[in-house]
PDB file of C-alpha atoms in Angstrom:
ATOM      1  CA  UNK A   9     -57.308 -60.458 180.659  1.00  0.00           C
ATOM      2  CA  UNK A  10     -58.067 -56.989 181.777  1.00  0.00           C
ATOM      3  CA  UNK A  11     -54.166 -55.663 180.158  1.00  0.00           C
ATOM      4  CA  UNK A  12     -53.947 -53.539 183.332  1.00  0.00           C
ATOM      5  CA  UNK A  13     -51.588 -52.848 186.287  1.00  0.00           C
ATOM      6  CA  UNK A  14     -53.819 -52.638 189.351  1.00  0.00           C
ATOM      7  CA  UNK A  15     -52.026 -51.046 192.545  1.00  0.00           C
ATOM      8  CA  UNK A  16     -52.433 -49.480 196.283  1.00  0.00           C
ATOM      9  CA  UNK A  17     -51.846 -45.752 195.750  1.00  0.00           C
ATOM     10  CA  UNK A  18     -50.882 -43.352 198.977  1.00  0.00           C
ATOM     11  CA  UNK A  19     -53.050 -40.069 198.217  1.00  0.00           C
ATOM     12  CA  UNK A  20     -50.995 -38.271 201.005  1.00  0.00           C
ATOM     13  CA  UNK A  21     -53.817 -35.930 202.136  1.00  0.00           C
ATOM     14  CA  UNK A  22     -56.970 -37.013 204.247  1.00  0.00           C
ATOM     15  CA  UNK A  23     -54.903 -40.190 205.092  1.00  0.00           C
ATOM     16  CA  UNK A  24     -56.307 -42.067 202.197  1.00  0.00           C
ATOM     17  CA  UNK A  25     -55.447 -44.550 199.910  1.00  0.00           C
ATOM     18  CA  UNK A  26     -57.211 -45.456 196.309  1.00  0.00           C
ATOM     19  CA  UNK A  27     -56.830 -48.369 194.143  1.00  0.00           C
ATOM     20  CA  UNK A  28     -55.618 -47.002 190.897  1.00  0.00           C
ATOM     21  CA  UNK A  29     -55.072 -48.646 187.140  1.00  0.00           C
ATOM     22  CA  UNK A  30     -53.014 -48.031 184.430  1.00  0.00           C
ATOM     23  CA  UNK A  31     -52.464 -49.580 181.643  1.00  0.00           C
ATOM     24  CA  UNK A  32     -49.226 -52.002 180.691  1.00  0.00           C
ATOM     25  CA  UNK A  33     -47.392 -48.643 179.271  1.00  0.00           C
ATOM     26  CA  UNK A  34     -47.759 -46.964 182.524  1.00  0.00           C
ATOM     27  CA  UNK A  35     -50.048 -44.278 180.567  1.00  0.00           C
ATOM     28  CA  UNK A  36     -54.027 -43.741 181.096  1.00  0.00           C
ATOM     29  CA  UNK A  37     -54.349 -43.224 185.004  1.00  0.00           C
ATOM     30  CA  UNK A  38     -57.334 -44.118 186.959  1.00  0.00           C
ATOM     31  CA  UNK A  39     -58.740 -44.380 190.496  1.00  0.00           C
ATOM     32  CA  UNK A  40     -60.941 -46.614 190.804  1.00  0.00           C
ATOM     33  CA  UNK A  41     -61.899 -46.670 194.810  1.00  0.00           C
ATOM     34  CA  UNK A  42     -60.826 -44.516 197.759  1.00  0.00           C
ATOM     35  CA  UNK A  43     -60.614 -45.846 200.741  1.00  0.00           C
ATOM     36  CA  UNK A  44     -60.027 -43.459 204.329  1.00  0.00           C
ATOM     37  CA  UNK A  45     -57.451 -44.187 206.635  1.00  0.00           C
ATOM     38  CA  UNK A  46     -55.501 -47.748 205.530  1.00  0.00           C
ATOM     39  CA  UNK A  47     -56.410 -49.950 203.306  1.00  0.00           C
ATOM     40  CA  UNK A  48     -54.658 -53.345 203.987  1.00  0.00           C
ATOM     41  CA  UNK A  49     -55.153 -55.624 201.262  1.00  0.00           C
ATOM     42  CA  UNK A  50     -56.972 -55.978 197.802  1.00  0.00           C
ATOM     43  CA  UNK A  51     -57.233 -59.177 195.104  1.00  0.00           C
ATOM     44  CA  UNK A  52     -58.235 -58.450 191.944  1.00  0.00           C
ATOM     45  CA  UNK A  53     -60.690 -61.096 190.370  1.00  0.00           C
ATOM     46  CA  UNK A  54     -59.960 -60.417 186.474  1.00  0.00           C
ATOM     47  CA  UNK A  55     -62.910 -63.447 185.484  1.00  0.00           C
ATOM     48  CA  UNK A  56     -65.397 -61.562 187.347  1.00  0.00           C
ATOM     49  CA  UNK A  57     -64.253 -58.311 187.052  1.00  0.00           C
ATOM     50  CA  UNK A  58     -64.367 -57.471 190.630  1.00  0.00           C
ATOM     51  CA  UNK A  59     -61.585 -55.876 193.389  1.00  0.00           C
ATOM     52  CA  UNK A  60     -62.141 -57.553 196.766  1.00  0.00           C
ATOM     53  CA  UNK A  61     -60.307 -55.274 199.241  1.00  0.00           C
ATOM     54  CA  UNK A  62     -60.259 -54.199 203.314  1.00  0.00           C
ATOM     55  CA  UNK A  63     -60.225 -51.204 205.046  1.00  0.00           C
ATOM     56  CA  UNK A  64     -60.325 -49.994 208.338  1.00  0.00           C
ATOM     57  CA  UNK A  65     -62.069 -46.894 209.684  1.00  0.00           C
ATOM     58  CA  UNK A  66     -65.491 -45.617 209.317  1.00  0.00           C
ATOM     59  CA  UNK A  67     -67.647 -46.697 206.409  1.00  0.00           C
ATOM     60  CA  UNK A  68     -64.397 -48.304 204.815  1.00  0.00           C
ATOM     61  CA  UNK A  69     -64.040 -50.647 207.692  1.00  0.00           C
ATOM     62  CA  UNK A  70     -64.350 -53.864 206.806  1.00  0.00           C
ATOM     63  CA  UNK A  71     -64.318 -56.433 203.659  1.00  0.00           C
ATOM     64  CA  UNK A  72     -65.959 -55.105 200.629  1.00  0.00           C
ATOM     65  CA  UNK A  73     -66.263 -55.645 196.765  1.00  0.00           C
ATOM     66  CA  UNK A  74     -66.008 -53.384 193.813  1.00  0.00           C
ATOM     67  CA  UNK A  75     -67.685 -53.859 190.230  1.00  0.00           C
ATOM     68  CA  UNK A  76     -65.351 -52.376 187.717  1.00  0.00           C
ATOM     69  CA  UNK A  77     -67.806 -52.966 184.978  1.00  0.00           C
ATOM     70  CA  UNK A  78     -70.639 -51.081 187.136  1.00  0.00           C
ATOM     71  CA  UNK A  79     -68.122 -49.148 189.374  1.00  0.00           C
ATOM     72  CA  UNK A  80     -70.633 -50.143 192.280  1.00  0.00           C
ATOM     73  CA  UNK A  81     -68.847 -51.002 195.407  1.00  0.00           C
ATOM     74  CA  UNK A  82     -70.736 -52.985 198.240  1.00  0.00           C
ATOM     75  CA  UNK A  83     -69.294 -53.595 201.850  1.00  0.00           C
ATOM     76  CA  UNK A  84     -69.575 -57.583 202.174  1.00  0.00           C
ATOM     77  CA  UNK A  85     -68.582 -58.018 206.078  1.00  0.00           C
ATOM     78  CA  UNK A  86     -67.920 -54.569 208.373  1.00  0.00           C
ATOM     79  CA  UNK A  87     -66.278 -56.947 210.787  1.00  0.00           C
ATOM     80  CA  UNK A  88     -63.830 -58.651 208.799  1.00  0.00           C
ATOM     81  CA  UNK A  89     -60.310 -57.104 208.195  1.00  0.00           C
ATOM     82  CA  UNK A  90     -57.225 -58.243 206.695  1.00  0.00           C
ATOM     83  CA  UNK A  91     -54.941 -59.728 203.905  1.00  0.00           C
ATOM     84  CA  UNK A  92     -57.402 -61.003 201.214  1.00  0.00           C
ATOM     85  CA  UNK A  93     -57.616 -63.634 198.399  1.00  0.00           C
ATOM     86  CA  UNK A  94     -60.038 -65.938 196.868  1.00  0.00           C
ATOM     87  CA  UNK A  95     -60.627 -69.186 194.970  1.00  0.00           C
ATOM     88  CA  UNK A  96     -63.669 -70.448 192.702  1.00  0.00           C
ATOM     89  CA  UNK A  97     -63.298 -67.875 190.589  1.00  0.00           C
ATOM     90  CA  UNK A  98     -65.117 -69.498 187.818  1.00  0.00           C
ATOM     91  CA  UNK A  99     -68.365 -69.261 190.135  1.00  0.00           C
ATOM     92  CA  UNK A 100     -70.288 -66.126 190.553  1.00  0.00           C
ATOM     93  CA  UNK A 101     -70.158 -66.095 193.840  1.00  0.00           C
ATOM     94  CA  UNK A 102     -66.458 -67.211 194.747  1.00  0.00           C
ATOM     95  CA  UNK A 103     -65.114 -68.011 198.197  1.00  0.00           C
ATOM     96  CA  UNK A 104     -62.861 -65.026 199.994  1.00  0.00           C
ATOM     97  CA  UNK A 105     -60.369 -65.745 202.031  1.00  0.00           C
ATOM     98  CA  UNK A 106     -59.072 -62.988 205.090  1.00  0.00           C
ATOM     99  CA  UNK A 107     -56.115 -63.323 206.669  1.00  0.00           C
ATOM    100  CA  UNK A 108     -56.406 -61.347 210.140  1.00  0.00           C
ATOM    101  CA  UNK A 109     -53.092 -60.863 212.163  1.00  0.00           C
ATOM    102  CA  UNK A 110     -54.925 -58.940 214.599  1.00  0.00           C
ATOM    103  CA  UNK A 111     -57.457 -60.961 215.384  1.00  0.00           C
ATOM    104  CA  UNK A 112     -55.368 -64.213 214.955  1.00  0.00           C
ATOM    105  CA  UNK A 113     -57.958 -66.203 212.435  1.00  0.00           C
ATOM    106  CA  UNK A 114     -58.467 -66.656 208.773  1.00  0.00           C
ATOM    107  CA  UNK A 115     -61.746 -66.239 208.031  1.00  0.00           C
ATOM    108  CA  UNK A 116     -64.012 -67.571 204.611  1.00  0.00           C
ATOM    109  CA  UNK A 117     -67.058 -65.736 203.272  1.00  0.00           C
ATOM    110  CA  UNK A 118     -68.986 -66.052 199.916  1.00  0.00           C
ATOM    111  CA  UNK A 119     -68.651 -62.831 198.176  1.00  0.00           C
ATOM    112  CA  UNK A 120     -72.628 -61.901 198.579  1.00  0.00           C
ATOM    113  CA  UNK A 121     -71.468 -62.338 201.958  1.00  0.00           C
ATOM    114  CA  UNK A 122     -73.507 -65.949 202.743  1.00  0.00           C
ATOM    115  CA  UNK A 123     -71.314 -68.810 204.661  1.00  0.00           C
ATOM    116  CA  UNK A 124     -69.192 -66.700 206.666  1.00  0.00           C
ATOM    117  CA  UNK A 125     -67.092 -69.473 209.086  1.00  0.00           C
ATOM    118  CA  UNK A 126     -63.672 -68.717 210.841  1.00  0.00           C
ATOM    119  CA  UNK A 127     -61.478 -71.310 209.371  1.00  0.00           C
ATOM    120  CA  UNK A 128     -58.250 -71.483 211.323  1.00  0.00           C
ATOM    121  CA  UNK A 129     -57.483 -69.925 214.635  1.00  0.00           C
ATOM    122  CA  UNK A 130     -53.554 -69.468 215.015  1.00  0.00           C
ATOM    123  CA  UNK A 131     -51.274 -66.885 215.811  1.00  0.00           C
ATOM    124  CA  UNK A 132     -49.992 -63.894 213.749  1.00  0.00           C
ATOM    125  CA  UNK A 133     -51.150 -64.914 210.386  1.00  0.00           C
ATOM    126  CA  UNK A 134     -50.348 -62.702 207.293  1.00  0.00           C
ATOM    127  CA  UNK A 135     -49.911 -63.762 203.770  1.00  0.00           C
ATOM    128  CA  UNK A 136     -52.345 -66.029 202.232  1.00  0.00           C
ATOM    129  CA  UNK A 137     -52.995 -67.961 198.871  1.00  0.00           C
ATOM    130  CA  UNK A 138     -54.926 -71.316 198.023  1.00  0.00           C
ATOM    131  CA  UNK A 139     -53.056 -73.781 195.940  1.00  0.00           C
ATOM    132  CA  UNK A 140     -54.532 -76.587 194.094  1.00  0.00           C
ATOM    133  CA  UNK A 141     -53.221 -79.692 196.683  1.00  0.00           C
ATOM    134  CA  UNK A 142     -50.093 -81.142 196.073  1.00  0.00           C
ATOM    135  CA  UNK A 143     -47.641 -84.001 198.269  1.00  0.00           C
ATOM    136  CA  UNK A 144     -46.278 -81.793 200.350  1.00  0.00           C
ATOM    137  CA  UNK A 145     -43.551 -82.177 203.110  1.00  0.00           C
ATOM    138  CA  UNK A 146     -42.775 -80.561 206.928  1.00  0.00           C
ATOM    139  CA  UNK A 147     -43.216 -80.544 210.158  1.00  0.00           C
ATOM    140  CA  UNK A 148     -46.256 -81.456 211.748  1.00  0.00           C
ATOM    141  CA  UNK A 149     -47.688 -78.572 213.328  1.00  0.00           C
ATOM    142  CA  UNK A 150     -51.479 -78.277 215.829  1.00  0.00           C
ATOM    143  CA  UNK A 151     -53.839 -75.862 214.630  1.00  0.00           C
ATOM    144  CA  UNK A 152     -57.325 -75.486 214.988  1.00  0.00           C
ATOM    145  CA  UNK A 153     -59.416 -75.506 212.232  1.00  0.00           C
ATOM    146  CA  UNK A 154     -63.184 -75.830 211.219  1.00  0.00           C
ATOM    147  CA  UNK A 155     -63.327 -79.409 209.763  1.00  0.00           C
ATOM    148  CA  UNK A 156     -64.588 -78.220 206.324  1.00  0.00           C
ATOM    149  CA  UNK A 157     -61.691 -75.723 205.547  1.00  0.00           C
ATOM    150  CA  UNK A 158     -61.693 -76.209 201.691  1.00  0.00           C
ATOM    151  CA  UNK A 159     -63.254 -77.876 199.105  1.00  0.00           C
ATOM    152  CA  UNK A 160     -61.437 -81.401 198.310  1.00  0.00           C
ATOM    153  CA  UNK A 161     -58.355 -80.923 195.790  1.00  0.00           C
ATOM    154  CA  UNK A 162     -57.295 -77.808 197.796  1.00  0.00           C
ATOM    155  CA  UNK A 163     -54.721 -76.317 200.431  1.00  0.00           C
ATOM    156  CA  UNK A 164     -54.271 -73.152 201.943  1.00  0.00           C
ATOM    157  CA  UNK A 165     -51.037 -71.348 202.114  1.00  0.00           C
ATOM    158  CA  UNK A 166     -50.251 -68.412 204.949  1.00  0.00           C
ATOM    159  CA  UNK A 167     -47.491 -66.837 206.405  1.00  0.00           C
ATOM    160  CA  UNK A 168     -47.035 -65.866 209.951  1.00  0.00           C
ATOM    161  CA  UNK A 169     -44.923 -62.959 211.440  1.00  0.00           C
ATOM    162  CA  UNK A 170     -42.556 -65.307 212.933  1.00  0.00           C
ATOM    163  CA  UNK A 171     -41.340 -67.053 209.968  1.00  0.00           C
ATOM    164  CA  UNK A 172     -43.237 -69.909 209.449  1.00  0.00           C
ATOM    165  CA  UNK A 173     -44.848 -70.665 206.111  1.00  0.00           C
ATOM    166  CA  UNK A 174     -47.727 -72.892 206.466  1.00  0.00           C
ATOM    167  CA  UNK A 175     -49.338 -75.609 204.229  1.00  0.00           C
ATOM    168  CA  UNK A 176     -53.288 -76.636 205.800  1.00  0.00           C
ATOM    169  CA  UNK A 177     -55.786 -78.846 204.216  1.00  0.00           C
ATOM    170  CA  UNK A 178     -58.728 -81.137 205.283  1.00  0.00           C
ATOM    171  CA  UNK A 179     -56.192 -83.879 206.124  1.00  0.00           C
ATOM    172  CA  UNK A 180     -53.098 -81.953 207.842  1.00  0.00           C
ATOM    173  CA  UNK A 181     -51.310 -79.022 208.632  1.00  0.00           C
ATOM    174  CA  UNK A 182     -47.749 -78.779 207.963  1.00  0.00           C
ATOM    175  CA  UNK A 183     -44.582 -75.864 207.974  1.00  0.00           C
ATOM    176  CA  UNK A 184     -43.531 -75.892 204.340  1.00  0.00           C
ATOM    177  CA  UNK A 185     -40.597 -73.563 205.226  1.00  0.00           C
ATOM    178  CA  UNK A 186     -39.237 -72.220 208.216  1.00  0.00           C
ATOM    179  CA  UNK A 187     -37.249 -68.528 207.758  1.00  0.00           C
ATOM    180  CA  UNK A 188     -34.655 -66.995 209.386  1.00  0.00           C
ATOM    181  CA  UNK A 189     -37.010 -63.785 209.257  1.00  0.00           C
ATOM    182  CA  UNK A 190     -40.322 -62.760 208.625  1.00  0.00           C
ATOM    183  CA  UNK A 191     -42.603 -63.271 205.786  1.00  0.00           C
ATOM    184  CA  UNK A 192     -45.251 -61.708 204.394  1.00  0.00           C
ATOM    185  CA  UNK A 193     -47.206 -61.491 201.040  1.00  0.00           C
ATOM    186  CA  UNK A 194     -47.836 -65.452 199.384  1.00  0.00           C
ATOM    187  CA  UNK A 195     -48.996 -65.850 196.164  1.00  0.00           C
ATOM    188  CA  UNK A 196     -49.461 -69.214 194.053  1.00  0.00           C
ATOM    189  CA  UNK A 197     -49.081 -69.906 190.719  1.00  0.00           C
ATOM    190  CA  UNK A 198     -51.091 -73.014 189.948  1.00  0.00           C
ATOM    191  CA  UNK A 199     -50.580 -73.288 186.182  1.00  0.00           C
ATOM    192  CA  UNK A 200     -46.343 -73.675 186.581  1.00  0.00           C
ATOM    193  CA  UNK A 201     -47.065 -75.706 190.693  1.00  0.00           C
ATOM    194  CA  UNK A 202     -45.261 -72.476 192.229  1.00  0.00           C
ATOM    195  CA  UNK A 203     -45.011 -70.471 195.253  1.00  0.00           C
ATOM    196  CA  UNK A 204     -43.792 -66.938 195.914  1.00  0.00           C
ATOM    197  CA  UNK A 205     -42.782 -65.234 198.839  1.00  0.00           C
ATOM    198  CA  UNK A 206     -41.371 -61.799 200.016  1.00  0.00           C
ATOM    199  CA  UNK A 207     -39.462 -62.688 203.083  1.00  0.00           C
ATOM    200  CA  UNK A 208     -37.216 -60.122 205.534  1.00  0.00           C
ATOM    201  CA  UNK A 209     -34.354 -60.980 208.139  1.00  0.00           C
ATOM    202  CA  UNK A 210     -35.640 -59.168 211.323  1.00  0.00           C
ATOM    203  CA  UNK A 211     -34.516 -55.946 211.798  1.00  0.00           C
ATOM    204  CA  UNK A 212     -33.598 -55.799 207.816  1.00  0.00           C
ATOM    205  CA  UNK A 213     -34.229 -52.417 205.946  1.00  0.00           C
ATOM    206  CA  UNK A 214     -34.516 -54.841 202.847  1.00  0.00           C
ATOM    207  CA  UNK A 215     -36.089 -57.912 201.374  1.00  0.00           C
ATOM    208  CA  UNK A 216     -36.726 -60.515 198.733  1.00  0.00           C
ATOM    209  CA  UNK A 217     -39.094 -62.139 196.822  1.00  0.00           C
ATOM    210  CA  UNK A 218     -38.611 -66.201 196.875  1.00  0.00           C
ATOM    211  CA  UNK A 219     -39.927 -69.153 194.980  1.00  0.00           C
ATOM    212  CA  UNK A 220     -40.286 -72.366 195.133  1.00  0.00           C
ATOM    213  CA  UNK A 221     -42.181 -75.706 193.433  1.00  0.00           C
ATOM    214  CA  UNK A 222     -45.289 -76.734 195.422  1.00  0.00           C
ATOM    215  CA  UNK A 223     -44.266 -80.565 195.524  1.00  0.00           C
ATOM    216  CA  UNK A 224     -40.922 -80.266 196.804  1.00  0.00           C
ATOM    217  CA  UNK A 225     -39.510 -77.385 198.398  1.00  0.00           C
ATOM    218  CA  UNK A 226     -36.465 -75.938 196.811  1.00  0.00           C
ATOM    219  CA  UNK A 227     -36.198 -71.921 197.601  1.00  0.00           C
ATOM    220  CA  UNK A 228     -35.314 -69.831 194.669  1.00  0.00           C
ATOM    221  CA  UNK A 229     -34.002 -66.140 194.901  1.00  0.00           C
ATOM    222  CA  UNK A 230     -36.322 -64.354 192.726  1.00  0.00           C
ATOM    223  CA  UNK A 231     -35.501 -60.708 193.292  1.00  0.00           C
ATOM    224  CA  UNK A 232     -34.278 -58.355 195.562  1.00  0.00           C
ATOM    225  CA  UNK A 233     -35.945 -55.241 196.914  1.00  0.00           C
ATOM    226  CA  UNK A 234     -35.066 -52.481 198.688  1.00  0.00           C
ATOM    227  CA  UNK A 235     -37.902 -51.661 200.904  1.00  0.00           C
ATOM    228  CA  UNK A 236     -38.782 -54.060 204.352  1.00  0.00           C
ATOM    229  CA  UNK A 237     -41.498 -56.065 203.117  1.00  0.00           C
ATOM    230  CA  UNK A 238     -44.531 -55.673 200.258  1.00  0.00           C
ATOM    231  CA  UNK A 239     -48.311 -56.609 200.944  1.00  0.00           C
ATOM    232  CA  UNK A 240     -49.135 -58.583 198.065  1.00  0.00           C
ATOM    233  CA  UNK A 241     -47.765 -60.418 195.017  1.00  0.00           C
ATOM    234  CA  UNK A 242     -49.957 -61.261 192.266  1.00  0.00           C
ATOM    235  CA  UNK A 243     -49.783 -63.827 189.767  1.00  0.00           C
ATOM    236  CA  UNK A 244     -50.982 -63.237 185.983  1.00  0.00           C
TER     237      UNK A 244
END
C-alpha cells in the first residue's frame, strides 16, 4: 500500500488541474502531474505504482500514464478520452478500461498502448468498474459489443446518464439497477462482492453514495453528500 490520499486538485489559474498526494494525516503535500484545461478521470494502480488518467486539450489530450517511482509520464492513446479504470493489475502491462460519454463507447487498451479494441458501443456511458463475475439478475438489455470483451471470470460494470446501471460479460448484458436519477462514478470491491455508486435525482443540488452485494441486488444508503455528483470512488 502506498499510505496515501491521491486526489483531482482545481489549480484555479491557467485552467488547470494536478493530481496531488498527501499523506493519511492530510500533511506532506504533493503534485504529482498537471494537466491543462480538464482532466476527467484518473485510477491509481498502487501494485504498479502508476496513475492512469485523461485529459483533454493540447498535449494533455488523451489517455496517458504516470510512473510515480520515475515521475515519467507517457501519453498512451491521444484519441481516447474519458472515465478510466483497469484490471490485471498483477501483470505489467494491465488492461485500461475508458468510459467515453461523448463518443458513446468504452474502449480497452494495454497500458504500452498494444490491443486497443472498442468494446461496447451504447449510449451515454459514464462510470465504470470490472468485477470478478458473479449470478447476476435484470433485465435483458441489446448492446453491441466486440465478442471478446473480457477475459473469462469477468464482468464489466458502467453507468449511463439516464439511470441505468449496467452488468456486461461474454455471455449477456443485463440492467442491475434502474434509478430514479442519474448515476455516475462505480467502483467494485471484489474482496467483500460489493458495488458502490454515487447516484443524483435529476435536477438535485445533492447526492449519495449507494451500495450493494454483487450477487443479489439490495441498495444500501452509504452516505450523503452535498454536492450533485463525484467522478470517482475508489476502493482500498
Amino acid at each position: 500500500m502506498n499510505d496515501f490520499i491521491y486526489y483531482e486538485h482545481y489549480n484555479g489559474s491557467g485552467a488547470s488541474y494536478a493530481i496531488n498526494r498527501i499523506d493519511l494525516n492530510g500533511n506532506n503535500p504533493t503534485s504529482l502531474v498537471s494537466v491543462y484545461g480538464t482532466m476527467n478521470s484518473f485510477f491509481m494502480d498502487e501494485i504498479n505504482q502508476r496513475i492512469y488518467f485523461t485529459g483533454l486539450y493540447n498535449n494533455d489530450a488523451g489517455l496517458h500514464v504516470f510512473d510515480v517511482s520515475t515521475n515519467i509520464r507517457t501519453q498512451i492513446n491521444g484519441n481516447i478520452n474519458g472515465t478510466v479504470t483497469a484490471y490485471n493489475l498483477q501483470s505489467q502491462n494491465p488492461s485500461i478500461l475508458v468510459s467515453s460519454s461523448s463518443g458513446q463507447t468504452i474502449h480497452q487498451i494495454n497500458s504500452d498502448g498494444s490491443n486497443y479494441q472498442v468494446l461496447i458501443i451504447t449510449s451515454s456511458p459514464d462510470g465504470i468498474s470490472v468485477a470478478n463475475q458473479t449470478p447476476g439478475s435484470g433485465n435483458n438489455l441489446e448492446i453491441s459489443f466486440s465478442p471478446d470483451i473480457i477475459g473469462n471470470g469477468k464482468s464489466i460494470y458502467y453507468s449511463k446518464s439516464s439511470g441505468e446501471l449496467i452488468k456486461i460479460n461474454e455471455n449477456e448484458t443485463t440492467v442491475f439497477y434502474d434509478s430514479p436519477g442519474s448515476i455516475y462514478a462505480v467502483a467494485i470491491d471484489n474482496i467483500n462482492n460489493k458495488i458502490y455508486w454515487n447516484e443524483n435525482i435529476f435536477g438535485g443540488s445533492s447526492s449519495k453514495i449507494m451500495k450493494s452485494d454483487l450477487s443479489s441486488y439490495n441498495p444500501q444508503l452509504v452516505l450523503n453528500i452535498s454536492t450533485q455528483n463525484i467522478d470517482g470512488i475508489h476502493i482500498c
